[in-house]
CSV table of C-alpha atoms in Angstrom, one decimal:
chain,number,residue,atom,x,y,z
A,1,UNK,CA,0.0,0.0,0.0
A,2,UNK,CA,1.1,3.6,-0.2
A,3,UNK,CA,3.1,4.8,2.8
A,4,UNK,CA,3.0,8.8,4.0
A,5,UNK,CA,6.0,11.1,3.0
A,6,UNK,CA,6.5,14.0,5.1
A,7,UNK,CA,8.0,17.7,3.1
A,8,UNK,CA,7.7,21.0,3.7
A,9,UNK,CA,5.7,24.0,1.5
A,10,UNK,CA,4.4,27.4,2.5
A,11,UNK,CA,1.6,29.1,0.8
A,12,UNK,CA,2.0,31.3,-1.9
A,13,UNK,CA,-1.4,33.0,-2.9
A,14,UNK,CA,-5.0,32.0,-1.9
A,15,UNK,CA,-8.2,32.1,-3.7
A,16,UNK,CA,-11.0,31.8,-1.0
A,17,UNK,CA,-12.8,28.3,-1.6
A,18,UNK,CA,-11.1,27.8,-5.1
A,19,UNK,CA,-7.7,27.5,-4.7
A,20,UNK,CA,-4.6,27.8,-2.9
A,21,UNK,CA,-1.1,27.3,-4.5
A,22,UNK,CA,2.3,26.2,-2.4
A,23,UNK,CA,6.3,26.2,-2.8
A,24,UNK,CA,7.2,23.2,-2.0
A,25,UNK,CA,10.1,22.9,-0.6
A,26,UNK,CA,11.3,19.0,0.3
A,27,UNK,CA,11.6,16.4,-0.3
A,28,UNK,CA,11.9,18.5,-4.0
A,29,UNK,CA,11.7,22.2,-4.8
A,30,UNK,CA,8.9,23.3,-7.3
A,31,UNK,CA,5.1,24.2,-6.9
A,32,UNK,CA,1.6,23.0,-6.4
A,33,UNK,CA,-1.5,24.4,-6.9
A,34,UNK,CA,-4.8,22.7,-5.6
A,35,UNK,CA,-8.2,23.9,-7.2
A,36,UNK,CA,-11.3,23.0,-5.7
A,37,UNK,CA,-14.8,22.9,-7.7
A,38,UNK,CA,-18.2,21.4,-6.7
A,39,UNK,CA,-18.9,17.9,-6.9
A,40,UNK,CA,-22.4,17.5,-9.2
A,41,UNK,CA,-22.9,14.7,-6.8
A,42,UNK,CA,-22.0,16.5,-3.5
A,43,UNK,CA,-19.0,17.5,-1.8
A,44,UNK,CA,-16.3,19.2,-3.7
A,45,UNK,CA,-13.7,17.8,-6.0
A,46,UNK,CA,-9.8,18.7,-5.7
A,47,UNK,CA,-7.9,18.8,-8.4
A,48,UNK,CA,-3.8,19.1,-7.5
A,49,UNK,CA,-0.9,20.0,-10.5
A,50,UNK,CA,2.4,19.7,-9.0
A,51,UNK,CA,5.6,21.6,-11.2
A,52,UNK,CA,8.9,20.2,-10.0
A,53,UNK,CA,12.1,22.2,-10.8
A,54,UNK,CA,14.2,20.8,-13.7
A,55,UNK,CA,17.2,20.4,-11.6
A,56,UNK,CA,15.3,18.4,-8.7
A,57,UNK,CA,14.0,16.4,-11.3
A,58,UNK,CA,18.1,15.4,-12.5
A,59,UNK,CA,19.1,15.0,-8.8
A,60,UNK,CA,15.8,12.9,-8.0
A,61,UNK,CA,16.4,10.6,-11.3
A,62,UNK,CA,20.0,10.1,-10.1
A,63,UNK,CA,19.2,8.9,-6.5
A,64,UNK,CA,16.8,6.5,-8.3
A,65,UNK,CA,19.3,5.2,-10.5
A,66,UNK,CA,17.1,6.4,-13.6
A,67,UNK,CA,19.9,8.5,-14.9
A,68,UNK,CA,23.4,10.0,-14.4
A,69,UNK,CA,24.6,12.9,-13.4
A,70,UNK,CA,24.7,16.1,-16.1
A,71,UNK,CA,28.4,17.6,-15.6
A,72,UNK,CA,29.9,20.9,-16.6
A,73,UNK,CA,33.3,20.5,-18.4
A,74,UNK,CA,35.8,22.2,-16.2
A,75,UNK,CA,34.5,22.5,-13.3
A,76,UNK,CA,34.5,21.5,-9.9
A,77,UNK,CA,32.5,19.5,-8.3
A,78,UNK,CA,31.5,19.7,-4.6
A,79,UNK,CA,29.3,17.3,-3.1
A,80,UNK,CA,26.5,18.3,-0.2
A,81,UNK,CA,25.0,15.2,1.6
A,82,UNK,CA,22.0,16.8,3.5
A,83,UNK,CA,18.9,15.6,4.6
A,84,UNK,CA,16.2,16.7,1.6
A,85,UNK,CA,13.2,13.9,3.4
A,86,UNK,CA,12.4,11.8,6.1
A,87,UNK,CA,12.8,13.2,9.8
A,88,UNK,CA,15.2,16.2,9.5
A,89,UNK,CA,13.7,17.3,5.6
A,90,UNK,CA,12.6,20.1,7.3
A,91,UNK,CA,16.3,21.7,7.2
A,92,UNK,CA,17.1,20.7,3.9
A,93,UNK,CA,15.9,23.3,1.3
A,94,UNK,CA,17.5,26.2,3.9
A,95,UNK,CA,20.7,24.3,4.0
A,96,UNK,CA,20.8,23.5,-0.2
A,97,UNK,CA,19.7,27.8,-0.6
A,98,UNK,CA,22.2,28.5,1.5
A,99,UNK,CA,24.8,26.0,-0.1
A,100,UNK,CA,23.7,27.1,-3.9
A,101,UNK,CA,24.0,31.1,-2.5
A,102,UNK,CA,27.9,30.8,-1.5
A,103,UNK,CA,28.7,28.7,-4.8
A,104,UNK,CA,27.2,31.4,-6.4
A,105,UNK,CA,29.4,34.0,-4.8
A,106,UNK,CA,32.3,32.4,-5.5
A,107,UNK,CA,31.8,31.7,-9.1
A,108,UNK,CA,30.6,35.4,-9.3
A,109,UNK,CA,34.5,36.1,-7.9
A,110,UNK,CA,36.2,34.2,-10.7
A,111,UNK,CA,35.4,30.7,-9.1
A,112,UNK,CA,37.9,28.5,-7.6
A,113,UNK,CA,41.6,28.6,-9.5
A,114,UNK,CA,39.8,30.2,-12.4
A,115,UNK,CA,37.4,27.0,-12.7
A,116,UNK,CA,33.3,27.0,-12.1
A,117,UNK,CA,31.9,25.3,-9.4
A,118,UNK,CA,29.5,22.7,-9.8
A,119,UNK,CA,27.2,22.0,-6.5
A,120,UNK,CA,26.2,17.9,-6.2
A,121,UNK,CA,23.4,17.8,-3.6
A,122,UNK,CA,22.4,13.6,-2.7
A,123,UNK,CA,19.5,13.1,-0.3
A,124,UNK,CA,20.3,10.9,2.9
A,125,UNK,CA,16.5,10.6,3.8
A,126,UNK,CA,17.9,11.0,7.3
A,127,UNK,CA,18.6,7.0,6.8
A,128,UNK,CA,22.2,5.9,7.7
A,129,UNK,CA,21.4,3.3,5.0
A,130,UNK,CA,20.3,5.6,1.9
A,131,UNK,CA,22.7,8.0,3.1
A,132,UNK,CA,25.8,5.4,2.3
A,133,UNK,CA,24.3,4.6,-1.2
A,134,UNK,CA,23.9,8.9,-1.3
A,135,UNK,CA,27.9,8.9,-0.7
A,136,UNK,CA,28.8,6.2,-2.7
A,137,UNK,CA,27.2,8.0,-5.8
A,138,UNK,CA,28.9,11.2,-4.9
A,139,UNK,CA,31.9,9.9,-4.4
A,140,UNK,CA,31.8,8.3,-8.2
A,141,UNK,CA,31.3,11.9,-9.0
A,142,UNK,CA,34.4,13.3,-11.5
A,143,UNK,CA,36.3,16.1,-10.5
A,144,UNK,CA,35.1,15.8,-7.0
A,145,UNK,CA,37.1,17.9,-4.7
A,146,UNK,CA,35.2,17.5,-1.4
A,147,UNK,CA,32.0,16.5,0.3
A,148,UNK,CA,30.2,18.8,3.1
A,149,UNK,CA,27.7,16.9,5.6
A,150,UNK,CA,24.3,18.2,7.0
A,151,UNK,CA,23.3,15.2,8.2
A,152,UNK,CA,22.3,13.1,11.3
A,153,UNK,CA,25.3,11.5,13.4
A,154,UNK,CA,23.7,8.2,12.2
A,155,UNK,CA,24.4,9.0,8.6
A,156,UNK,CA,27.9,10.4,9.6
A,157,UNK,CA,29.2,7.5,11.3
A,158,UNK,CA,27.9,5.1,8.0
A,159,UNK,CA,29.8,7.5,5.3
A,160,UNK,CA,32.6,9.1,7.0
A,161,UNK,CA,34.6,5.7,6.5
A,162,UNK,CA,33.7,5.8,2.3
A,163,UNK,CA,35.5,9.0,2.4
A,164,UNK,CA,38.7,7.8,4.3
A,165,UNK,CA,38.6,4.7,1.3
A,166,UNK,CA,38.2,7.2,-1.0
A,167,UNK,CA,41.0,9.3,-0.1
A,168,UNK,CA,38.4,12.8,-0.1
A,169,UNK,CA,37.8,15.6,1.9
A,170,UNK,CA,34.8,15.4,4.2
A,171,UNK,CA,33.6,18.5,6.1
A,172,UNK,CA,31.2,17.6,8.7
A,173,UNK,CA,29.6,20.9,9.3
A,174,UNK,CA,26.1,20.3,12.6
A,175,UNK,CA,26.2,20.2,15.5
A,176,UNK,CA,27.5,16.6,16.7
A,177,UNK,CA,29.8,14.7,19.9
A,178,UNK,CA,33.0,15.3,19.9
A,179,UNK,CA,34.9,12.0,18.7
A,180,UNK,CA,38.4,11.6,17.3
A,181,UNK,CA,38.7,11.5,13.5
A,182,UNK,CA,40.4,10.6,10.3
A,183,UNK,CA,42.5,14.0,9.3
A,184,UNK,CA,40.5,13.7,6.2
A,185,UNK,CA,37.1,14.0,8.3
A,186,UNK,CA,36.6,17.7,10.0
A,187,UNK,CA,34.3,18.5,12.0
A,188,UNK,CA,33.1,22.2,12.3
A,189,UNK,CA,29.7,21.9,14.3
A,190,UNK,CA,28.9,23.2,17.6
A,191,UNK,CA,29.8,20.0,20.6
A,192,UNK,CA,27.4,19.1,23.7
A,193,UNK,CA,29.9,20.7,26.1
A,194,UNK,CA,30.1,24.3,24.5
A,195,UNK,CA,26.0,24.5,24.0
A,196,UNK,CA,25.3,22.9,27.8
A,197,UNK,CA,28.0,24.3,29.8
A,198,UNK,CA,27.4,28.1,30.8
A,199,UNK,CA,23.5,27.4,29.4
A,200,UNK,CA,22.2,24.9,31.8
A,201,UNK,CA,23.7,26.5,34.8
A,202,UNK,CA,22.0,30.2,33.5
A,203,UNK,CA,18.9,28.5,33.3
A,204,UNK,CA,18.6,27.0,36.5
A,205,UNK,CA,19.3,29.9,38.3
A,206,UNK,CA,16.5,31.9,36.3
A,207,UNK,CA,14.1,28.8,37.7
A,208,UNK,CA,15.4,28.5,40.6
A,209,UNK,CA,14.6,24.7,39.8
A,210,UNK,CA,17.2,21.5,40.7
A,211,UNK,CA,15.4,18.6,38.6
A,212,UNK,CA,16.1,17.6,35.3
A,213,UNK,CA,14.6,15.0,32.7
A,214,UNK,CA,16.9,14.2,29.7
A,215,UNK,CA,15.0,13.1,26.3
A,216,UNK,CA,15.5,12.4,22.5
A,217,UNK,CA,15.8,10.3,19.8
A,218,UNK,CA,17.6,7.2,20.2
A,219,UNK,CA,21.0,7.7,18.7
A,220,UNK,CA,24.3,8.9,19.2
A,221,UNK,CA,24.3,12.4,19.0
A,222,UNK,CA,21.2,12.6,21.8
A,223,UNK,CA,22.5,10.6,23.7
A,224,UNK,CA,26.5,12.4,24.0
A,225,UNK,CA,24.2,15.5,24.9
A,226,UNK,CA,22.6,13.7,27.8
A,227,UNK,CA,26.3,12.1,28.9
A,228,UNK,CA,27.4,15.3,29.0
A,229,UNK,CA,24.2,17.4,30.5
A,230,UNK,CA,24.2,14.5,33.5
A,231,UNK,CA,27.6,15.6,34.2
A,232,UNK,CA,26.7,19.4,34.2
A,233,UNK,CA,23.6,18.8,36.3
A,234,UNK,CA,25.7,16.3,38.9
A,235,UNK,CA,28.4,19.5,39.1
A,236,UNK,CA,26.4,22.3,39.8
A,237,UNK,CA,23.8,19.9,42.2
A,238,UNK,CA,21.1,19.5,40.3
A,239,UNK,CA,19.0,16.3,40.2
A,240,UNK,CA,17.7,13.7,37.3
A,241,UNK,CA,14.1,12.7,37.2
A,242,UNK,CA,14.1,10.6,34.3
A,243,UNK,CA,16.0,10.0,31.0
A,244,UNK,CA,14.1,8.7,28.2
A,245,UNK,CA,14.6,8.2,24.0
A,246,UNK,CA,12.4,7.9,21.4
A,247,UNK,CA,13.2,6.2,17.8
A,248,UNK,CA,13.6,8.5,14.7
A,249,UNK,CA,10.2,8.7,13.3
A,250,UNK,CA,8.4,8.9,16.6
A,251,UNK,CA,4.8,9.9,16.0
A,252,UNK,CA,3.3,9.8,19.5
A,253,UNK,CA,4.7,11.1,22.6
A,254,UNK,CA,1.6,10.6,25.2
A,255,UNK,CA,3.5,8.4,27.4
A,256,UNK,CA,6.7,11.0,27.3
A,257,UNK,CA,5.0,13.9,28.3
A,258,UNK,CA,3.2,12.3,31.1
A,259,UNK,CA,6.1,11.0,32.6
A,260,UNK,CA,7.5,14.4,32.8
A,261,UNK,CA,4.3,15.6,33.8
A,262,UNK,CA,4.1,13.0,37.2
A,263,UNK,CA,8.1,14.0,37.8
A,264,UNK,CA,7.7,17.2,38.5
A,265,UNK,CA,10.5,18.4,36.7
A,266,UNK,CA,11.9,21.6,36.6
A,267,UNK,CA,13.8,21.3,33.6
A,268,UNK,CA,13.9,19.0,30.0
A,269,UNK,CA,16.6,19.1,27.7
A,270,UNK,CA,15.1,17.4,24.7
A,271,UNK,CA,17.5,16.2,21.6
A,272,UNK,CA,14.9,15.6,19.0
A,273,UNK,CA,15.2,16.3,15.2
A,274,UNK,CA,13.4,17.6,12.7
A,275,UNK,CA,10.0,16.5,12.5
A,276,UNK,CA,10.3,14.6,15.7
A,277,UNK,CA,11.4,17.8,17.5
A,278,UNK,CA,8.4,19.9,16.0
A,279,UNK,CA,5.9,17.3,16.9
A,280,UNK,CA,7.3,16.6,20.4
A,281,UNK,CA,7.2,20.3,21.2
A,282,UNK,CA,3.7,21.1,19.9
A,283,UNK,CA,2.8,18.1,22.1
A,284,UNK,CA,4.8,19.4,25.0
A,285,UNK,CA,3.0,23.2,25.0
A,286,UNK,CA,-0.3,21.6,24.2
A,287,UNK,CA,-0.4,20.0,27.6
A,288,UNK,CA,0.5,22.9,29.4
A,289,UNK,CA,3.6,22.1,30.8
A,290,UNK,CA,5.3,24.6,29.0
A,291,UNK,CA,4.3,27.1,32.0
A,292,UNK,CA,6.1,25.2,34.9
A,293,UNK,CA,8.7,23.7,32.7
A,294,UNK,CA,11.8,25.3,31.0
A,295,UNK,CA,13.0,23.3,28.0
A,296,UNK,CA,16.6,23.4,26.5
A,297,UNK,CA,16.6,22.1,23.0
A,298,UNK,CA,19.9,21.7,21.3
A,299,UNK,CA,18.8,21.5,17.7
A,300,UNK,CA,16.4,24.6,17.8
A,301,UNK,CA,16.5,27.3,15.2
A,302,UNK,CA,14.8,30.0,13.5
A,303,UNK,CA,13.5,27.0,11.3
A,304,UNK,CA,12.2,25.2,13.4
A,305,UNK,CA,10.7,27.8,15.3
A,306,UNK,CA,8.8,28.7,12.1
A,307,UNK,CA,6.8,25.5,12.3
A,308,UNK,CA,6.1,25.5,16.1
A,309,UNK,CA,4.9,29.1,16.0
A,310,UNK,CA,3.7,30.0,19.8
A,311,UNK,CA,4.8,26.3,21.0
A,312,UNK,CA,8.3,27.5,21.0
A,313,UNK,CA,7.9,30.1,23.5
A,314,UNK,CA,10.5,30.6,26.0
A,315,UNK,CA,12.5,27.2,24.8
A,316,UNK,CA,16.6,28.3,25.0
A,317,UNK,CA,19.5,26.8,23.0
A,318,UNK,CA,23.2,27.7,22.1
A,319,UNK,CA,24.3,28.0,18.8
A,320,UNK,CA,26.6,29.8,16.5
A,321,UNK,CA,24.2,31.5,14.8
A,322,UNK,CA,20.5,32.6,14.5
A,323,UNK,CA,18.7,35.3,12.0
A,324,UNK,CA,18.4,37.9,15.4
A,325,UNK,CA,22.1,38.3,15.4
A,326,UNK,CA,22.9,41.8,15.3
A,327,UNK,CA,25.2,42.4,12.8
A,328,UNK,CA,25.8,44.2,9.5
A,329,UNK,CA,27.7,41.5,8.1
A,330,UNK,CA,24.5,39.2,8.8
A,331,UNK,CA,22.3,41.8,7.9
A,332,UNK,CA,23.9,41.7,4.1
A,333,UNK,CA,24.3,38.1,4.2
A,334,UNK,CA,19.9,38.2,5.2
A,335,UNK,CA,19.2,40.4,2.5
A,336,UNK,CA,21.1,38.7,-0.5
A,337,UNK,CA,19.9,35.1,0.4
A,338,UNK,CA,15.9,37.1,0.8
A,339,UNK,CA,16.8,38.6,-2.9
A,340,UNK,CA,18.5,36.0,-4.4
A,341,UNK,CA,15.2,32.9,-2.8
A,342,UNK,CA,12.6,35.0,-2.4
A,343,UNK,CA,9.9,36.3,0.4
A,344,UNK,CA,8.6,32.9,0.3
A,345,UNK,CA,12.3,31.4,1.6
A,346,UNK,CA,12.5,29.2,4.4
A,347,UNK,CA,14.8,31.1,7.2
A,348,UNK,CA,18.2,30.0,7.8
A,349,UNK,CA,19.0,28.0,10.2
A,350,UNK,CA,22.5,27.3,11.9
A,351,UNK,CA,23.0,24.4,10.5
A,352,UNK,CA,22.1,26.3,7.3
A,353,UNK,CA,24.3,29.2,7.7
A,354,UNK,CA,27.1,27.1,8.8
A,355,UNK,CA,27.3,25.1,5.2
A,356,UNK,CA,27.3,28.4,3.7
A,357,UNK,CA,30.6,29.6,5.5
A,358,UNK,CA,32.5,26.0,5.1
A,359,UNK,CA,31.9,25.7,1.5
A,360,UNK,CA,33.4,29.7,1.4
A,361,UNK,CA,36.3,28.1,3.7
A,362,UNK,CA,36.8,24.9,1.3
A,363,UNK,CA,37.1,27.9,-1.6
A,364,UNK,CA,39.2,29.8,-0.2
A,365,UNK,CA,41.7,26.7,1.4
A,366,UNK,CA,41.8,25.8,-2.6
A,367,UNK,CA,42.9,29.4,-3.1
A,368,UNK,CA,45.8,29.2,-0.9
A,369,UNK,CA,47.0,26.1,-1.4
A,370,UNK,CA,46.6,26.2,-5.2
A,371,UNK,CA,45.4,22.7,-5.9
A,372,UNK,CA,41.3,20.9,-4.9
A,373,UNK,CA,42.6,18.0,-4.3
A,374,UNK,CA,42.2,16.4,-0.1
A,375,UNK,CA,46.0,17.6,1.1
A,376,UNK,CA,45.6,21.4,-0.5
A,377,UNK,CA,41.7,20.9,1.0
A,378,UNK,CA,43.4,20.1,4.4
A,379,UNK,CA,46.1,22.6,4.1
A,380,UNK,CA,44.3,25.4,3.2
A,381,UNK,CA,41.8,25.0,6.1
A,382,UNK,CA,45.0,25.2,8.1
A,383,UNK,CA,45.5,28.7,7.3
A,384,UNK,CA,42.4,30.2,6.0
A,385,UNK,CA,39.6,31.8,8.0
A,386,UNK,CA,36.4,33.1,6.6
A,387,UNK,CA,34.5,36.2,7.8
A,388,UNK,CA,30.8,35.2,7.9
A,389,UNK,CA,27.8,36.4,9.6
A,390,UNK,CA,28.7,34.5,12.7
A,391,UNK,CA,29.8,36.6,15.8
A,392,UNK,CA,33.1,37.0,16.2
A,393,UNK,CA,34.9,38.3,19.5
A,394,UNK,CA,38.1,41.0,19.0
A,395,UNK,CA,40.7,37.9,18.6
A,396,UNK,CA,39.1,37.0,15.0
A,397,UNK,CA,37.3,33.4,17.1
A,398,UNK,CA,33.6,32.6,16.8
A,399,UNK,CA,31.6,32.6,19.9
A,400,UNK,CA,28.2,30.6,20.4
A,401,UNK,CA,25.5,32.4,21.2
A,402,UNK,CA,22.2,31.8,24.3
A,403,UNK,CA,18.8,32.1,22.4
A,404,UNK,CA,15.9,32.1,23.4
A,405,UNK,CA,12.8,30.9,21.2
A,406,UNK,CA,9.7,33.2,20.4
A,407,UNK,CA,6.6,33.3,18.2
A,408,UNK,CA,8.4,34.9,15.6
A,409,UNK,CA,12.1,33.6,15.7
A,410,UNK,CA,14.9,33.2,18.1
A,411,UNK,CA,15.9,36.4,20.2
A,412,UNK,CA,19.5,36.2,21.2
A,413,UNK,CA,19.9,36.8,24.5
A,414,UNK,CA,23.8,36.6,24.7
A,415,UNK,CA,27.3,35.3,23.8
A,416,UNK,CA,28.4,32.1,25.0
A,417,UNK,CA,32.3,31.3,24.7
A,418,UNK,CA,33.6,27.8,23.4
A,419,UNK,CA,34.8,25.3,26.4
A,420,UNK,CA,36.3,22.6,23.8
């Protein structure tokens, strides 16, 4: 039978009881327009066209297998595994805009040692499993000179070793635990310890609360960030009611949010992605919790905000950027990925934003060290930095930054230095 698939699209125009048309934004860019008429037997009939870009049409026939790849002669190609469907699909068009908007810069500068640059984007469904056939196909890809990850640590931990066999660049760019690596991995993403270390201490003493609960999906990543905020919580005296995780794809969470309901928690740090994250927060201010109990989400950003509207009240997390930041250099960077996607663009979330500045660091390493192959990749990253919309204190470093989650985006509240 046909099984549900789960994408993103926000509403473009409306025609009161006749139609209403969307941009659809994953699991494929394009549009859709659904037009409603009377039934002559009753009811009303709906009648949907869907338009899907010709380039999601290539990169969709490619993860099929239905055809190959359409390459430009002379350039370079740079691969994006991200996560276009499935649980975390709700971050993949902002991540691919915000790829697509620095390859565009930098061919606009004379591209990379004189050569275009082609973007590759493969879809890793947020399945470790698809994601491995994803890399393998990139990784077949001519001319490739790297691959940036936007991914789940499930995904990473299955394709990270194809790029060590393949002797390529991968730069891992979310949010993930901080493990040793193969110099040809790097890892740029925010660690547990730098987003829980001055945040969970701040909010306790706002609450004046000493309980905790610790929840998320059942992997990896979630579970590094409760390690690590048991540790914190231990330190500073705290106590834990509970610690729970749910599988990717969790749909109901009745039994989670009573348990936190009878422990009379003060506090829940909950590690859930994508879909799971929105539904698990809607679920959490639905039951009214959300007035007695302070949440600190690790993965929440101005787009996922978007989709929790007034659930995401008051809900803090650390990262290294969010749209509020105060800056002109992320003012400019606001207004020419608004011109160059639309009014109608998803907002950028840190994850987003933070493939944007690596695949301008992976340009610029090639600059320096003159060559695209993995060593000159390396190298270059050595000695390169890149001046992006990211705060940056007096000594050139990034700093993380508290936010706090409101009806219409994330409000930063203040810096927060790196402890790694």
């Amino acid at each position: 039978g046909l099984t549900g698939m789960e994408g993103t699209a926000r509403i473009l125009a409306t025609t009161p009881f006749r139609r209403i048309d969307l941009v659809h934004e994953s699991p494929w860019s394009g549009h859709v327009s659904c037009r409603f008429r009377p039934d002559p037997d009753g009811g009303t009939r709906v009648a949907v066209r869907v338009r899907i870009a010709d380039h999601e049409i290539e990169r969709l026939g490619v993860e099929l297998g239905l055809v190959s790849p359409t390459r430009v002669d002379g350039s370079i190609a740079l691969g994006l595994l991200t996560s276009m469907s499935g649980t975390a699909g709700i971050l993949g068009r902002t991540t691919v805009n915000c790829a697509e908007l620095a390859v565009e810069e930098i061919s606009g500068d004379g591209g990379v040692l004189g050569r275009p640059v082609q973007l590759i984007v493969a879809d890793d469904a947020t399945d470790a499993v698809v994601g491995r056939m994803a890399m393998c196909r990139l990784l077949a890809t001519p001319h490739l000179s790297a691959v940036l990850g936007m991914h789940s640590s499930d995904t990473f931990a299955a394709v990270a070793p194809l790029a060590v066999s393949a002797a390529t660049s991968y730069l891992y760019t979310p949010t993930s635990e901080t493990r040793s690596n193969h110099p040809l991995v790097v890892r740029f993403g925010e660690t547990p310890i730098d987003q829980l270390h001055r945040a969970l201490p701040r909010l306790a003493e706002e609450t004046g609360g000493r309980r905790w609960i610790f929840t998320g999906n059942d992997y990896s990543w979630p579970r590094a960030i409760g390690g690590t905020a048991r540790a914190i919580v231990r330190q500073m005296g705290g106590t834990l009611a509970g610690e729970g995780y749910l599988p990717v794809g969790a749909r109901r969470f009745d039994e989670l949010i009573e348990s936190i309901h009878r422990s009379g928690t003060d506090h829940v740090v909950a590690s859930f992605i994508g879909h799971d994250q929105v539904r698990f927060e809607r679920a959490f201010g639905s039951s009214g919790l959300r007035s007695t109990t302070r949440t600190f989400a690790p993965l929440l950003d101005d787009a996922v905000v978007e989709h929790l509207g007034a659930d995401a009240a008051g809900i803090w997390n650390v990262l290294g950027y969010f749209e509020g930041l105060d800056s002109e250099t992320n003012r400019s960077f606001l207004a020419r990925y608004r011109q160059r996607f639309g009014v109608c663009a998803p907002p950028v979330s840190a994850a987003a934003e933070g493939v944007y500045e690596v695949v301008h660091r992976w340009a610029m390493a090639c600059q320096r060290s003159r060559g695209v192959e993995a060593t000159a990749v390396l190298d270059g990253l050595r000695r390169t930095r890149f001046d992006g919309p990211r705060l940056r204190r007096g000594t050139g470093e990034p700093t993380l930054l508290l936010g706090e989650a409101q009806a219409g985006g994330v409000r930063v509240l203040e810096d927060v230095p790196i402890a790694s």
